Amino acid sequence: MKKICTFFGLLISMCLLLNVGFSSLSVKGAAAGNTEQTSDPNFTNLIVFARFADENEFVNDIYQGVSVREIIDNSYNTAYYSVGDYYRNASSDKLRMNSLYLFDNGGSLQLKHERGYYAGYSADNPIGYNTSGEKAYRMYELRTDWSDAINKAIQDGNPITNYNGSQTYSYEDLDKNRDGKIDSITVIYKNTTQNIVINRSDPLWNYKDYADYVEINLGDGRMLQSQYYVQVINNYSTLYMANNDQKPIVSLKSPIHEMGHIFGLLDLYNSSGQTPVYFMSAMANAISPVPQGLSIKEKEALGWTDDSTLKTITEPGEYKVKLSGTATGTDDCIGYKAGIPELNRTLYLEYRNFSTDGSKYDKSEKQLTNSETSNIKSGLVCYLAQPDIRFPSNLNGKPGNWALEVMGGTQSTKSDAALGLNDSLQVTDKLKVTVAAIEGEVLTFQIEGEMEQHVHSGGQATCMKKAVCEKCREEYGEIDPTCHLNLQRRGFKEPTQEETGYTGDLVCTDCNAIVEAGEIIDKLPVTPPDGKPEPEIPPVSPGNPPVMLEGDKAEVSKNPDNNSGAVFRSSAPLNELVRVEVNGIKLTKDKDYTASSGSTIITLLPSFLAGLSEGTHSIAIVSTTGTATADFSVISDPAPVPPASTPVPPASGNTNTDGSSTDTVAGLVSETASTTGSANVSGNSSLPDTAQMKKDSSGTGIKSPQCGEKNCFTLLLDDFIEILKKVLIFLGFSSKI
């Protein structure tokens, strides 16, 4: 078992080295701008502080007059610049993150190994690992180390709280989308002055990974399990404060970058140090201490755009785009994209302002203490992205084949790549982009040349309207006169004992076409056929939808010879019948079923039942006032066995001189078997008609009406014993056997 765990630990560690991204989040929201701890979160980040076996408590250590726990809460929840506010701003309020805490008796979680155990070997760190195999296994051990500490803290009764323990939350608050998984975990290790070297991909490096070892019992058989997490080590010797709130925060460069991996974003820098995106995304080379915003391509990947905020260009012309990071409504276009067949790439365009009056996270000077200003040009940023890749990664890319790159400029940092007023970019020999105007938060550009033509797709044409394209939301094609979505039964007439009735016509309420003509309903009999009054049918109204009166949990045979169909009865009147469905598939009247009055009586025909698989199925009788449903089971009874032919007596055998027969024992057995059934090569048997045998309902044997409850195998055995007796007597044994 330990070897299996070790294998999976190494496998997960290899996945980390490949930096594979997972999942995405797409939720609805309103305008951005809340910098206080969110009161309406839809995503929870659980923060746990961890110290190694050789370290003391640190959550209450004071820096610049503020404790570590409060500095972290400022950095994730409440400061003007925070991890939660960053993603609320980038998503235009679609992602509202709240970070909660798990403490162990008000403090950090104690791990079982010393810090040096999870670092490389050196003269200063003799307990470190020596080989890559040891490194991978200790990375696995580190995950189980803090996971075990979390499980123990929960088992000891520690609740989920805010940063100072003054407010308690339910464990279920850790799973906002109710998928049984903790949304996110952030493990914050104690800062250290030990002389331990940490390199990229080491167990103690800042990274995102997967660990499902935390399990929380919610009761009623429900479990909550961990999944994605990030780990960081912060520096508290240099803190930052925005001028307008004076809340000390740590550098947000790593926390925001690693949280992006939680949502599925991948690294946009290259493993060799090249970065074709650089300052245009926090997933490339993030500005410290507060990184810049995300690219429009990444927002699309996360589901934070739609057809109105990210539009597709198919024709040359002039277009207007709103400044990234300032859109407050669902109709504000913050980006465009166009297919470039010549390059087999998609062109993305957005307006970024990095000046002091730019958007909140893009502005290079953020009025933070101890921060530096980066000189980045503002304007229209143009990206080329590989098509059909949702989350681009440049980690293993190379020039000429980047998954996402910023076009234009001469600087490797892409700081001069944006197009200012009257600037142009020749995307290809046949495509050119020019900025025509910049007025406040709106930029106007012109695009000239050839681009991929849009092909309408999706939607459904009806008898009154054309289909609406799923991509551009425009109508296209022709009206479909055969597609009627809104139906109503009209002209129903109740039958009486004197006059016939009428089921009514099924009419489209949009175009008034008769989709299905009604049928005559027979007169009511003066006396019910069985001499009993009809059962009382509950009235059907909008507040009292139809119910299934008969047929629920019925068991029917799929063999046409064994039944006359399956009957179901809805309380809705026949004139309101719209359609009948089995397993969600619409049936054809008179081919698959028949309908008759008496409320609504549906009979599934034997030919239809024969095509159903054995097991449970569902039927829905859809009426204009609602739907009555039932489940029924299909079994596979064998067909009735035809009468067996009369056995032919065997020819007279030879006799010895003493009058005894010369027939062999085998001949006697064969003679008897011809009347009791003989086994064939395939294992089937031919049973006599006199037994009228069939399989019992449990499928465990064969029953005969003459046998009572005795298994026919027992009867055959009895017959065999009688035959054996006769043979033994024939051979000269006592007749008293």
mmCIF file of C-alpha atoms in Angstrom, residues 18-243:
data_model
loop_
_atom_site.group_PDB
_atom_site.id
_atom_site.type_symbol
_atom_site.label_atom_id
_atom_site.label_comp_id
_atom_site.label_asym_id
_atom_site.label_seq_id
_atom_site.Cartn_x
_atom_site.Cartn_y
_atom_site.Cartn_z
ATOM 1 C CA LEU A 18 4.559 20.345 -16.011
ATOM 2 C CA ASN A 19 2.505 23.148 -14.441
ATOM 3 C CA VAL A 20 -0.813 21.769 -15.652
ATOM 4 C CA GLY A 21 -3.784 24.064 -15.022
ATOM 5 C CA PHE A 22 -7.207 22.943 -13.964
ATOM 6 C CA SER A 23 -10.859 24.044 -13.941
ATOM 7 C CA SER A 24 -12.480 27.397 -14.481
ATOM 8 C CA LEU A 25 -15.097 29.579 -12.875
ATOM 9 C CA SER A 26 -17.924 31.360 -14.629
ATOM 10 C CA VAL A 27 -20.621 33.003 -12.576
ATOM 11 C CA LYS A 28 -22.923 35.984 -12.942
ATOM 12 C CA GLY A 29 -22.352 39.263 -11.126
ATOM 13 C CA ALA A 30 -22.956 43.007 -11.096
ATOM 14 C CA ALA A 31 -20.617 46.008 -11.022
ATOM 15 C CA ALA A 32 -17.147 45.775 -9.461
ATOM 16 C CA GLY A 33 -15.716 48.077 -6.843
ATOM 17 C CA ASN A 34 -16.194 46.543 -3.377
ATOM 18 C CA THR A 35 -12.890 46.643 -1.504
ATOM 19 C CA GLU A 36 -14.257 45.574 1.880
ATOM 20 C CA GLN A 37 -14.455 41.904 2.857
ATOM 21 C CA THR A 38 -17.135 40.632 0.543
ATOM 22 C CA SER A 39 -20.530 39.917 2.081
ATOM 23 C CA ASP A 40 -21.882 38.006 -0.938
ATOM 24 C CA PRO A 41 -19.042 35.613 -1.859
ATOM 25 C CA ASN A 42 -19.323 32.840 -4.429
ATOM 26 C CA PHE A 43 -15.818 31.425 -3.871
ATOM 27 C CA THR A 44 -14.011 30.615 -0.610
ATOM 28 C CA ASN A 45 -10.263 30.476 -0.135
ATOM 29 C CA LEU A 46 -9.300 28.672 3.088
ATOM 30 C CA ILE A 47 -6.086 30.065 4.583
ATOM 31 C CA VAL A 48 -4.025 27.923 6.961
ATOM 32 C CA PHE A 49 -0.805 29.085 8.603
ATOM 33 C CA ALA A 50 1.817 26.333 9.033
ATOM 34 C CA ARG A 51 5.092 26.178 10.959
ATOM 35 C CA PHE A 52 7.653 23.418 10.753
ATOM 36 C CA ALA A 53 8.683 21.141 13.640
ATOM 37 C CA ASP A 54 11.670 23.280 14.561
ATOM 38 C CA GLU A 55 9.778 26.627 14.552
ATOM 39 C CA ASN A 56 7.766 28.674 17.036
ATOM 40 C CA GLU A 57 4.374 30.330 16.618
ATOM 41 C CA PHE A 58 4.315 33.302 14.223
ATOM 42 C CA VAL A 59 0.713 34.373 13.458
ATOM 43 C CA ASN A 60 0.811 37.020 16.204
ATOM 44 C CA ASP A 61 4.288 38.347 15.344
ATOM 45 C CA ILE A 62 4.135 42.137 14.885
ATOM 46 C CA TYR A 63 5.422 44.049 11.848
ATOM 47 C CA GLN A 64 4.899 47.789 11.607
ATOM 48 C CA GLY A 65 2.521 47.534 14.547
ATOM 49 C CA VAL A 66 0.278 44.907 12.894
ATOM 50 C CA SER A 67 0.141 41.121 13.462
ATOM 51 C CA VAL A 68 0.880 38.633 10.699
ATOM 52 C CA ARG A 69 -2.702 37.351 10.728
ATOM 53 C CA GLU A 70 -4.079 40.865 10.158
ATOM 54 C CA ILE A 71 -1.499 41.653 7.463
ATOM 55 C CA ILE A 72 -2.594 38.529 5.593
ATOM 56 C CA ASP A 73 -6.278 39.398 5.955
ATOM 57 C CA ASN A 74 -5.545 42.871 4.575
ATOM 58 C CA SER A 75 -3.713 41.244 1.669
ATOM 59 C CA TYR A 76 -6.504 38.800 0.805
ATOM 60 C CA ASN A 77 -9.717 40.480 1.933
ATOM 61 C CA THR A 78 -9.921 44.097 3.029
ATOM 62 C CA ALA A 79 -7.139 46.342 1.744
ATOM 63 C CA TYR A 80 -7.623 48.663 -1.223
ATOM 64 C CA TYR A 81 -5.364 46.293 -3.168
ATOM 65 C CA SER A 82 -5.964 42.648 -2.264
ATOM 66 C CA VAL A 83 -6.163 39.204 -3.867
ATOM 67 C CA GLY A 84 -9.943 39.132 -3.561
ATOM 68 C CA ASP A 85 -10.378 42.640 -4.946
ATOM 69 C CA TYR A 86 -8.026 41.880 -7.858
ATOM 70 C CA TYR A 87 -10.178 39.037 -9.148
ATOM 71 C CA ARG A 88 -13.413 40.868 -8.436
ATOM 72 C CA ASN A 89 -12.104 43.709 -10.594
ATOM 73 C CA ALA A 90 -10.729 41.437 -13.358
ATOM 74 C CA SER A 91 -14.013 39.507 -13.570
ATOM 75 C CA SER A 92 -16.257 42.600 -13.491
ATOM 76 C CA ASP A 93 -17.695 41.275 -10.204
ATOM 77 C CA LYS A 94 -18.385 37.752 -11.466
ATOM 78 C CA LEU A 95 -15.868 36.257 -9.016
ATOM 79 C CA ARG A 96 -16.360 37.348 -5.394
ATOM 80 C CA MET A 97 -13.747 35.669 -3.239
ATOM 81 C CA ASN A 98 -13.724 35.531 0.548
ATOM 82 C CA SER A 99 -10.744 34.156 2.459
ATOM 83 C CA LEU A 100 -11.486 32.324 5.737
ATOM 84 C CA TYR A 101 -9.147 30.718 8.271
ATOM 85 C CA LEU A 102 -8.533 27.481 10.166
ATOM 86 C CA PHE A 103 -6.434 27.892 13.303
ATOM 87 C CA ASP A 104 -5.272 25.307 15.834
ATOM 88 C CA ASN A 105 -6.314 26.750 19.205
ATOM 89 C CA GLY A 106 -5.944 30.203 17.700
ATOM 90 C CA GLY A 107 -2.509 29.553 16.229
ATOM 91 C CA SER A 108 -0.775 27.995 13.235
ATOM 92 C CA LEU A 109 -0.684 24.287 12.403
ATOM 93 C CA GLN A 110 2.405 22.387 13.565
ATOM 94 C CA LEU A 111 4.031 20.165 10.909
ATOM 95 C CA LYS A 112 5.926 16.961 11.773
ATOM 96 C CA HIS A 113 9.184 17.635 9.910
ATOM 97 C CA GLU A 114 11.750 20.393 10.136
ATOM 98 C CA ARG A 115 11.949 22.968 7.343
ATOM 99 C CA GLY A 116 15.292 21.648 6.113
ATOM 100 C CA TYR A 117 13.766 18.218 5.512
ATOM 101 C CA TYR A 118 11.870 19.708 2.548
ATOM 102 C CA ALA A 119 14.929 21.467 1.051
ATOM 103 C CA GLY A 120 18.023 20.271 -0.767
ATOM 104 C CA TYR A 121 21.060 18.897 1.007
ATOM 105 C CA SER A 122 23.966 21.235 1.802
ATOM 106 C CA ALA A 123 26.590 21.666 4.459
ATOM 107 C CA ASP A 124 24.182 24.031 6.224
ATOM 108 C CA ASN A 125 21.257 21.609 5.741
ATOM 109 C CA PRO A 126 22.410 18.032 6.357
ATOM 110 C CA ILE A 127 18.832 16.687 6.633
ATOM 111 C CA GLY A 128 17.940 17.772 3.089
ATOM 112 C CA TYR A 129 17.309 15.479 0.116
ATOM 113 C CA ASN A 130 20.090 14.423 -2.248
ATOM 114 C CA THR A 131 18.371 12.983 -5.314
ATOM 115 C CA SER A 132 15.468 13.939 -7.566
ATOM 116 C CA GLY A 133 13.625 10.846 -6.352
ATOM 117 C CA GLU A 134 13.963 11.969 -2.725
ATOM 118 C CA LYS A 135 12.874 15.461 -3.727
ATOM 119 C CA ALA A 136 9.699 14.207 -5.429
ATOM 120 C CA TYR A 137 8.784 11.989 -2.497
ATOM 121 C CA ARG A 138 9.338 14.756 0.052
ATOM 122 C CA MET A 139 7.135 17.057 -1.995
ATOM 123 C CA TYR A 140 4.442 14.395 -1.610
ATOM 124 C CA GLU A 141 5.199 14.161 2.124
ATOM 125 C CA LEU A 142 4.813 17.929 2.474
ATOM 126 C CA ARG A 143 1.289 17.728 1.052
ATOM 127 C CA THR A 144 0.324 14.958 3.436
ATOM 128 C CA ASP A 145 2.058 16.787 6.315
ATOM 129 C CA TRP A 146 -0.130 19.905 6.214
ATOM 130 C CA SER A 147 -3.198 17.884 5.140
ATOM 131 C CA ASP A 148 -2.878 15.666 8.224
ATOM 132 C CA ALA A 149 -2.460 18.782 10.361
ATOM 133 C CA ILE A 150 -5.700 20.231 8.933
ATOM 134 C CA ASN A 151 -7.585 16.972 9.524
ATOM 135 C CA LYS A 152 -6.372 16.841 13.128
ATOM 136 C CA ALA A 153 -7.277 20.481 13.780
ATOM 137 C CA ILE A 154 -10.806 19.835 12.525
ATOM 138 C CA GLN A 155 -11.124 16.593 14.503
ATOM 139 C CA ASP A 156 -10.055 18.538 17.612
ATOM 140 C CA GLY A 157 -13.062 20.821 17.107
ATOM 141 C CA ASN A 158 -11.429 23.934 15.649
ATOM 142 C CA PRO A 159 -13.973 25.931 13.587
ATOM 143 C CA ILE A 160 -13.606 27.964 10.404
ATOM 144 C CA THR A 161 -13.348 31.656 11.392
ATOM 145 C CA ASN A 162 -12.326 35.108 10.264
ATOM 146 C CA TYR A 163 -8.726 36.207 10.828
ATOM 147 C CA ASN A 164 -9.104 37.035 14.532
ATOM 148 C CA GLY A 165 -11.610 34.331 15.464
ATOM 149 C CA SER A 166 -14.439 36.745 16.249
ATOM 150 C CA GLN A 167 -16.773 35.218 13.655
ATOM 151 C CA THR A 168 -17.397 31.519 12.989
ATOM 152 C CA TYR A 169 -18.430 29.959 9.676
ATOM 153 C CA SER A 170 -19.858 26.602 8.641
ATOM 154 C CA TYR A 171 -17.598 24.039 6.984
ATOM 155 C CA GLU A 172 -20.078 24.119 4.099
ATOM 156 C CA ASP A 173 -18.979 27.722 3.422
ATOM 157 C CA LEU A 174 -15.763 26.219 2.037
ATOM 158 C CA ASP A 175 -17.702 24.751 -0.899
ATOM 159 C CA LYS A 176 -19.614 27.555 -2.589
ATOM 160 C CA ASN A 177 -20.525 25.658 -5.753
ATOM 161 C CA ARG A 178 -21.597 22.596 -3.746
ATOM 162 C CA ASP A 179 -19.511 20.076 -5.689
ATOM 163 C CA GLY A 180 -18.176 18.350 -2.574
ATOM 164 C CA LYS A 181 -14.750 20.015 -2.941
ATOM 165 C CA ILE A 182 -13.124 22.821 -0.951
ATOM 166 C CA ASP A 183 -12.937 25.728 -3.414
ATOM 167 C CA SER A 184 -9.308 26.550 -2.647
ATOM 168 C CA ILE A 185 -6.689 26.229 0.116
ATOM 169 C CA THR A 186 -3.785 28.639 0.660
ATOM 170 C CA VAL A 187 -0.989 27.310 2.878
ATOM 171 C CA ILE A 188 1.186 30.101 4.283
ATOM 172 C CA TYR A 189 4.467 28.898 5.817
ATOM 173 C CA LYS A 190 6.357 30.853 8.413
ATOM 174 C CA ASN A 191 8.897 33.288 7.058
ATOM 175 C CA THR A 192 12.460 32.298 7.953
ATOM 176 C CA THR A 193 16.024 33.536 8.189
ATOM 177 C CA GLN A 194 17.510 30.036 7.945
ATOM 178 C CA ASN A 195 20.274 29.569 5.388
ATOM 179 C CA ILE A 196 18.234 27.256 3.157
ATOM 180 C CA VAL A 197 18.364 27.599 -0.626
ATOM 181 C CA ILE A 198 15.020 27.273 -2.450
ATOM 182 C CA ASN A 199 14.944 26.953 -6.232
ATOM 183 C CA ARG A 200 12.090 26.821 -8.744
ATOM 184 C CA SER A 201 10.110 23.554 -8.506
ATOM 185 C CA ASP A 202 11.497 22.771 -5.039
ATOM 186 C CA PRO A 203 8.964 21.560 -2.430
ATOM 187 C CA LEU A 204 9.109 24.931 -0.608
ATOM 188 C CA TRP A 205 8.773 27.075 -3.764
ATOM 189 C CA ASN A 206 5.617 29.167 -4.245
ATOM 190 C CA TYR A 207 3.331 27.054 -6.436
ATOM 191 C CA LYS A 208 -0.135 25.601 -7.052
ATOM 192 C CA ASP A 209 -0.809 21.874 -6.847
ATOM 193 C CA TYR A 210 -3.469 19.265 -6.082
ATOM 194 C CA ALA A 211 -3.990 17.369 -2.816
ATOM 195 C CA ASP A 212 -7.162 15.496 -1.915
ATOM 196 C CA TYR A 213 -6.077 14.313 1.536
ATOM 197 C CA VAL A 214 -8.201 16.720 3.596
ATOM 198 C CA GLU A 215 -11.609 15.245 4.412
ATOM 199 C CA ILE A 216 -14.357 16.939 6.428
ATOM 200 C CA ASN A 217 -17.429 15.006 7.554
ATOM 201 C CA LEU A 218 -20.485 17.241 7.067
ATOM 202 C CA GLY A 219 -22.942 14.662 8.437
ATOM 203 C CA ASP A 220 -25.753 12.798 6.692
ATOM 204 C CA GLY A 221 -23.146 10.839 4.762
ATOM 205 C CA ARG A 222 -21.754 13.979 3.094
ATOM 206 C CA MET A 223 -18.012 14.539 2.833
ATOM 207 C CA LEU A 224 -16.031 17.628 1.866
ATOM 208 C CA GLN A 225 -12.654 16.996 0.277
ATOM 209 C CA SER A 226 -9.685 19.188 -0.613
ATOM 210 C CA GLN A 227 -8.514 19.653 -4.187
ATOM 211 C CA TYR A 228 -6.413 22.565 -5.517
ATOM 212 C CA TYR A 229 -4.156 24.551 -3.227
ATOM 213 C CA VAL A 230 -1.363 27.101 -3.350
ATOM 214 C CA GLN A 231 1.502 27.558 -0.942
ATOM 215 C CA VAL A 232 3.446 30.769 -0.368
ATOM 216 C CA ILE A 233 6.122 32.146 1.926
ATOM 217 C CA ASN A 234 5.742 35.881 2.480
ATOM 218 C CA ASN A 235 8.266 38.545 3.340
ATOM 219 C CA TYR A 236 7.077 40.793 6.183
ATOM 220 C CA SER A 237 10.210 42.925 6.449
ATOM 221 C CA THR A 238 8.930 45.159 3.624
ATOM 222 C CA LEU A 239 5.201 45.944 3.656
ATOM 223 C CA TYR A 240 3.120 48.190 1.420
ATOM 224 C CA MET A 241 0.175 50.501 2.031
ATOM 225 C CA ALA A 242 -2.149 52.312 -0.341
ATOM 226 C CA ASN A 243 -2.383 56.015 0.508
#
